[in-house]
Amino acid sequence: MDNKNRNIPVHVSIIMDGNGRWAKARGQQRVYGHAAGIESVRAVTEAAVEEGVEYLSLYAFSEENWNRPESEVSTLMDLMMDAMKKELPTLMDNGVRFVVLGNRKRLSDRLNEGIDFLMEKTSGCERMTMIVFLSYSGKWDICQAASRAAAQLGPEGMANLTQEQFGQYLVTAGIPDPDLLIRTSGEERISNYLLWQCAYTEFYFSPVLWPDFRKEEFREALRAYSERDRRYGKVK
Ligand code: IPE
Ligand code: IPE
Ligand code: MG
């Protein structure tokens, strides 16, 4: 069966939550949970490729997460750097294009160089696009889009601004809006994620903590999505 008949979402997005609680339950430091969470990223990416998802986006670090203790922030950035170094061959083998979106000005030069290297190396991969949202927040995105749009279009252009035009200034320009948003760990909130882009997204909340969320849990979310009836405000 092709993807349309199986009702596979084109774009799946995930708020990967619960690493700290997972570690705490094991009597470990929070960072232990973040390291375990990387295994889930690997497994879910593989499952998404297998299922024919075209875009997999992951909320890895919010603008608000900069307010966590310095040691946790720096470990998260180091884990990110390590994972990028290790995963290049797997991404290439699976045809995965790697993209980072967010307020990259706040990232270190070293991390930005690593990101550019991986994005460049995988730019020709066409099977799936993996987007990692790093130092991202929905309000930040809308604000930066408004500033750039105003600078480019001027007062008259802004007065006649369309939704389609505005979307071109968001960091997600050219990427279809998420069809399905998964949040793990039992929290049922958006935490300043893709505010504009989730206008008609289907939400799926799982009680499973992110380090325990693997292929089977991901497939269950896709199954639940396949039964949703998306009406977009119309009558069916
Ligand atoms: C998600 O896990 C990872 C990030 C936000 C970086 P948390 O670190 O938020 O884990 P909990 O929610 O405290 O359990
Ligand atoms: C949301 O998780 C951000 C990411 C998963 C990167 P948080 O753990 O930061 O969200 P809150 O604080 O519980 O809303
Ligand atoms: Mg959390």
Tab-separated table of C-alpha atoms and ligand atoms in Angstrom:
chain	number	residue	atom	x	y	z
A	1	MET	CA	0.000	0.000	0.000
A	2	ASP	CA	1.274	3.479	-0.719
A	3	ASN	CA	1.602	6.117	1.980
A	4	LYS	CA	-1.642	7.856	1.064
A	5	ASN	CA	-3.712	4.735	1.654
A	6	ARG	CA	-1.917	3.992	4.906
A	7	ASN	CA	-2.510	7.593	5.938
A	8	ILE	CA	1.109	8.145	6.917
A	9	PRO	CA	1.802	11.715	8.073
A	10	VAL	CA	4.180	13.625	5.817
A	11	HIS	CA	5.660	15.551	8.746
A	12	VAL	CA	5.907	14.127	12.258
A	13	SER	CA	7.212	16.372	15.016
A	14	ILE	CA	8.174	15.328	18.533
A	15	ILE	CA	8.563	17.197	21.806
A	16	MET	CA	11.044	14.806	23.404
A	17	ASP	CA	10.275	15.154	27.103
A	18	GLY	CA	10.956	13.223	30.294
A	19	ASN	CA	14.707	12.565	30.240
A	20	GLY	CA	15.245	14.071	33.684
A	21	ARG	CA	12.439	12.078	35.313
A	22	TRP	CA	13.681	8.900	33.639
A	23	ALA	CA	17.142	9.431	35.168
A	24	LYS	CA	15.744	10.395	38.565
A	25	ALA	CA	13.682	7.195	38.691
A	26	ARG	CA	16.980	5.330	38.346
A	27	GLY	CA	18.745	7.356	41.037
A	28	GLN	CA	20.907	9.041	38.405
A	29	GLN	CA	21.747	12.606	37.373
A	30	ARG	CA	19.515	14.271	34.765
A	31	VAL	CA	22.246	14.145	32.122
A	32	TYR	CA	22.136	10.353	32.253
A	33	GLY	CA	18.595	10.639	30.900
A	34	HIS	CA	19.683	12.949	28.086
A	35	ALA	CA	22.328	10.441	27.006
A	36	ALA	CA	19.731	7.643	27.029
A	37	GLY	CA	17.396	9.876	25.026
A	38	ILE	CA	19.843	9.865	22.129
A	39	GLU	CA	19.170	6.134	21.691
A	40	SER	CA	15.492	6.980	21.258
A	41	VAL	CA	16.349	9.578	18.615
A	42	ARG	CA	18.272	6.894	16.738
A	43	ALA	CA	15.446	4.331	16.979
A	44	VAL	CA	12.656	6.751	16.075
A	45	THR	CA	14.611	8.155	13.118
A	46	GLU	CA	15.078	4.634	11.802
A	47	ALA	CA	11.382	3.824	12.256
A	48	ALA	CA	10.357	7.077	10.548
A	49	VAL	CA	12.525	6.237	7.525
A	50	GLU	CA	11.077	2.704	7.437
A	51	GLU	CA	7.499	4.009	7.579
A	52	GLY	CA	8.024	6.511	4.783
A	53	VAL	CA	7.715	9.702	6.840
A	54	GLU	CA	9.193	12.563	4.802
A	55	TYR	CA	9.959	15.040	7.585
A	56	LEU	CA	10.809	14.164	11.177
A	57	SER	CA	11.346	17.148	13.422
A	58	LEU	CA	12.555	17.022	16.997
A	59	TYR	CA	12.381	19.683	19.697
A	60	ALA	CA	15.770	19.221	21.288
A	61	PHE	CA	16.351	22.495	23.151
A	62	SER	CA	14.055	25.466	23.660
A	63	GLU	CA	15.006	29.111	24.114
A	64	GLU	CA	13.676	28.695	27.666
A	65	ASN	CA	16.007	25.725	28.258
A	66	TRP	CA	18.927	28.208	28.357
A	67	ASN	CA	17.630	28.990	31.864
A	68	ARG	CA	18.596	25.536	33.151
A	69	PRO	CA	21.750	25.102	35.267
A	70	GLU	CA	24.902	25.844	33.275
A	71	SER	CA	26.256	22.330	33.758
A	72	GLU	CA	23.131	20.736	32.273
A	73	VAL	CA	23.142	23.132	29.303
A	74	SER	CA	26.794	22.478	28.508
A	75	THR	CA	26.356	18.697	28.798
A	76	LEU	CA	23.377	18.860	26.434
A	77	MET	CA	25.444	20.822	23.905
A	78	ASP	CA	28.331	18.335	24.243
A	79	LEU	CA	25.951	15.392	23.721
A	80	MET	CA	24.612	17.103	20.629
A	81	MET	CA	28.124	17.569	19.273
A	82	ASP	CA	29.081	13.929	19.981
A	83	ALA	CA	25.901	12.560	18.412
A	84	MET	CA	26.430	14.619	15.267
A	85	LYS	CA	29.992	13.318	14.935
A	86	LYS	CA	28.905	9.696	15.386
A	87	GLU	CA	25.751	9.711	13.292
A	88	LEU	CA	27.013	11.054	9.963
A	89	PRO	CA	27.542	7.610	8.340
A	90	THR	CA	24.113	6.354	9.511
A	91	LEU	CA	22.376	9.479	8.224
A	92	MET	CA	24.099	9.127	4.847
A	93	ASP	CA	23.323	5.372	4.639
A	94	ASN	CA	19.643	6.021	5.368
A	95	GLY	CA	19.371	8.983	2.995
A	96	VAL	CA	18.579	11.432	5.791
A	97	ARG	CA	19.091	15.153	5.243
A	98	PHE	CA	19.986	16.854	8.528
A	99	VAL	CA	18.774	20.376	9.282
A	100	VAL	CA	19.037	22.497	12.438
A	101	LEU	CA	16.587	25.361	12.966
A	102	GLY	CA	16.494	27.885	15.787
A	103	ASN	CA	18.328	30.890	17.155
A	104	ARG	CA	21.763	29.702	16.101
A	105	LYS	CA	23.418	32.950	17.249
A	106	ARG	CA	23.228	31.607	20.790
A	107	LEU	CA	25.129	28.388	19.951
A	108	SER	CA	28.914	28.133	20.249
A	109	ASP	CA	31.081	28.574	17.152
A	110	ARG	CA	32.256	24.990	17.502
A	111	LEU	CA	28.717	23.621	17.550
A	112	ASN	CA	27.685	25.844	14.635
A	113	GLU	CA	30.643	24.580	12.612
A	114	GLY	CA	29.663	20.969	13.373
A	115	ILE	CA	26.064	21.685	12.355
A	116	ASP	CA	27.126	23.363	9.086
A	117	PHE	CA	29.393	20.412	8.294
A	118	LEU	CA	26.617	17.854	8.808
A	119	MET	CA	24.018	19.921	6.949
A	120	GLU	CA	26.383	20.322	4.022
A	121	LYS	CA	27.368	16.623	3.938
A	122	THR	CA	23.759	15.419	3.994
A	123	SER	CA	22.296	18.159	1.772
A	124	GLY	CA	21.849	15.763	-1.138
A	125	CYS	CA	20.021	13.076	0.895
A	126	GLU	CA	16.436	12.720	-0.239
A	127	ARG	CA	14.728	9.898	1.626
A	128	MET	CA	13.830	11.867	4.734
A	129	THR	CA	14.564	15.275	6.256
A	130	MET	CA	15.390	15.323	9.954
A	131	ILE	CA	14.989	18.733	11.551
A	132	VAL	CA	16.443	19.400	14.974
A	133	PHE	CA	15.011	22.474	16.679
A	134	LEU	CA	17.786	23.907	18.779
A	135	SER	CA	17.516	27.124	20.770
A	136	TYR	CA	14.063	27.444	19.243
A	137	SER	CA	10.814	28.898	20.456
A	138	GLY	CA	7.614	29.646	18.587
A	139	LYS	CA	7.367	33.242	19.784
A	140	TRP	CA	11.003	33.875	18.870
A	141	ASP	CA	10.332	32.499	15.379
A	142	ILE	CA	7.259	34.693	14.826
A	143	CYS	CA	9.171	37.730	16.080
A	144	GLN	CA	12.208	37.195	13.875
A	145	ALA	CA	9.906	36.576	10.910
A	146	ALA	CA	8.029	39.836	11.583
A	147	SER	CA	11.298	41.821	11.826
A	148	ARG	CA	12.686	40.380	8.619
A	149	ALA	CA	9.415	40.767	6.766
A	150	ALA	CA	9.122	44.433	7.824
A	151	ALA	CA	12.716	45.142	6.791
A	152	GLN	CA	12.225	43.578	3.371
A	153	LEU	CA	8.656	44.532	2.523
A	154	GLY	CA	8.382	47.997	4.033
A	155	PRO	CA	5.130	49.528	5.402
A	156	GLU	CA	3.097	49.002	2.257
A	157	GLY	CA	4.124	45.376	1.852
A	158	MET	CA	3.406	44.759	5.529
A	159	ALA	CA	-0.062	46.292	5.223
A	160	ASN	CA	-0.910	43.735	2.527
A	161	LEU	CA	0.941	40.781	4.060
A	162	THR	CA	-0.589	37.366	3.393
A	163	GLN	CA	-0.254	34.253	5.570
A	164	GLU	CA	1.647	32.483	2.794
A	165	GLN	CA	4.096	35.373	2.522
A	166	PHE	CA	4.605	35.516	6.279
A	167	GLY	CA	5.310	31.773	6.369
A	168	GLN	CA	8.280	32.373	4.091
A	169	TYR	CA	9.984	34.369	6.853
A	170	LEU	CA	9.601	31.706	9.536
A	171	VAL	CA	12.604	29.401	9.934
A	172	THR	CA	10.404	26.563	8.643
A	173	ALA	CA	9.948	28.210	5.204
A	174	GLY	CA	9.527	25.493	2.582
A	175	ILE	CA	8.782	22.768	5.151
A	176	PRO	CA	5.182	21.527	5.322
A	177	ASP	CA	3.422	22.121	8.666
A	178	PRO	CA	3.494	19.091	11.006
A	179	ASP	CA	0.636	16.645	10.461
A	180	LEU	CA	1.281	14.947	13.774
A	181	LEU	CA	2.862	16.315	16.952
A	182	ILE	CA	3.877	13.783	19.579
A	183	ARG	CA	4.748	14.803	23.137
A	184	THR	CA	6.139	12.239	25.532
A	185	SER	CA	6.230	12.064	29.343
A	186	GLY	CA	2.571	12.802	30.030
A	187	GLU	CA	2.845	16.598	29.742
A	188	GLU	CA	0.073	18.029	27.624
A	189	ARG	CA	1.290	21.451	26.563
A	190	ILE	CA	3.046	23.081	23.621
A	191	SER	CA	5.879	24.755	25.608
A	192	ASN	CA	6.413	27.521	23.045
A	193	TYR	CA	7.097	25.109	20.191
A	194	LEU	CA	5.761	25.522	16.626
A	195	LEU	CA	2.947	27.966	17.460
A	196	TRP	CA	2.161	29.177	13.948
A	197	GLN	CA	2.906	25.888	12.219
A	198	CYS	CA	0.698	23.717	14.471
A	199	ALA	CA	-2.535	25.526	13.508
A	200	TYR	CA	-4.080	22.269	12.207
A	201	THR	CA	-1.707	19.652	13.567
A	202	GLU	CA	-3.024	16.483	15.250
A	203	PHE	CA	-1.669	16.097	18.810
A	204	TYR	CA	-0.683	12.778	20.386
A	205	PHE	CA	0.304	12.679	24.041
A	206	SER	CA	2.146	9.650	25.362
A	207	PRO	CA	2.786	8.916	29.045
A	208	VAL	CA	6.058	7.182	28.107
A	209	LEU	CA	9.246	9.047	29.083
A	210	TRP	CA	11.414	9.917	26.072
A	211	PRO	CA	14.271	7.443	26.795
A	212	ASP	CA	11.681	4.625	26.746
A	213	PHE	CA	9.970	5.866	23.587
A	214	ARG	CA	11.240	3.621	20.814
A	215	LYS	CA	10.089	2.141	17.495
A	216	GLU	CA	7.031	0.375	18.870
A	217	GLU	CA	5.741	3.505	20.629
A	218	PHE	CA	6.381	5.582	17.493
A	219	ARG	CA	4.448	3.104	15.346
A	220	GLU	CA	1.572	3.213	17.828
A	221	ALA	CA	1.431	7.008	17.439
A	222	LEU	CA	1.287	6.619	13.650
A	223	ARG	CA	-1.515	4.089	14.026
A	224	ALA	CA	-3.509	6.484	16.219
A	225	TYR	CA	-2.950	9.253	13.652
A	226	SER	CA	-4.235	7.056	10.818
A	227	GLU	CA	-7.633	6.982	12.550
A	228	ARG	CA	-7.939	10.745	13.011
A	229	ASP	CA	-10.484	12.670	10.993
A	230	ARG	CA	-8.999	15.996	9.932
A	231	ARG	CA	-11.719	18.471	9.064
A	232	TYR	CA	-9.930	21.835	8.843
A	233	GLY	CA	-13.067	23.621	9.952
A	234	LYS	CA	-15.204	22.153	7.202
A	235	VAL	CA	-18.196	19.833	7.359
A	236	LYS	CA	-17.575	16.319	6.122
B	1	IPE	C1	13.606	16.693	27.706
B	1	IPE	O1	13.702	16.140	28.968
B	1	IPE	C2	14.929	17.212	27.188
B	1	IPE	C3	15.050	18.671	27.143
B	1	IPE	C4	14.118	19.534	27.445
B	1	IPE	C5	16.342	19.201	26.752
B	1	IPE	P1	13.676	17.020	30.292
B	1	IPE	O2	15.085	17.383	30.613
B	1	IPE	O3	12.747	18.145	30.156
B	1	IPE	O4	13.144	15.966	31.339
B	1	IPE	P2	12.067	16.201	32.491
B	1	IPE	O5	10.876	16.829	31.858
B	1	IPE	O6	12.700	17.119	33.485
B	1	IPE	O7	11.795	14.847	33.023
B	2	IPE	C1	10.081	21.262	26.121
B	2	IPE	O1	10.348	20.536	27.276
B	2	IPE	C2	11.335	21.527	25.361
B	2	IPE	C3	12.004	20.360	24.786
B	2	IPE	C4	11.596	19.127	24.841
B	2	IPE	C5	13.220	20.657	24.096
B	2	IPE	P1	10.507	21.239	28.699
B	2	IPE	O2	10.745	20.151	29.659
B	2	IPE	O3	11.530	22.312	28.635
B	2	IPE	O4	9.081	21.918	28.862
B	2	IPE	P2	8.297	22.395	30.168
B	2	IPE	O5	9.226	23.278	30.936
B	2	IPE	O6	7.940	21.173	30.948
B	2	IPE	O7	7.096	23.082	29.640
B	3	MG	MG	10.772	18.405	30.540
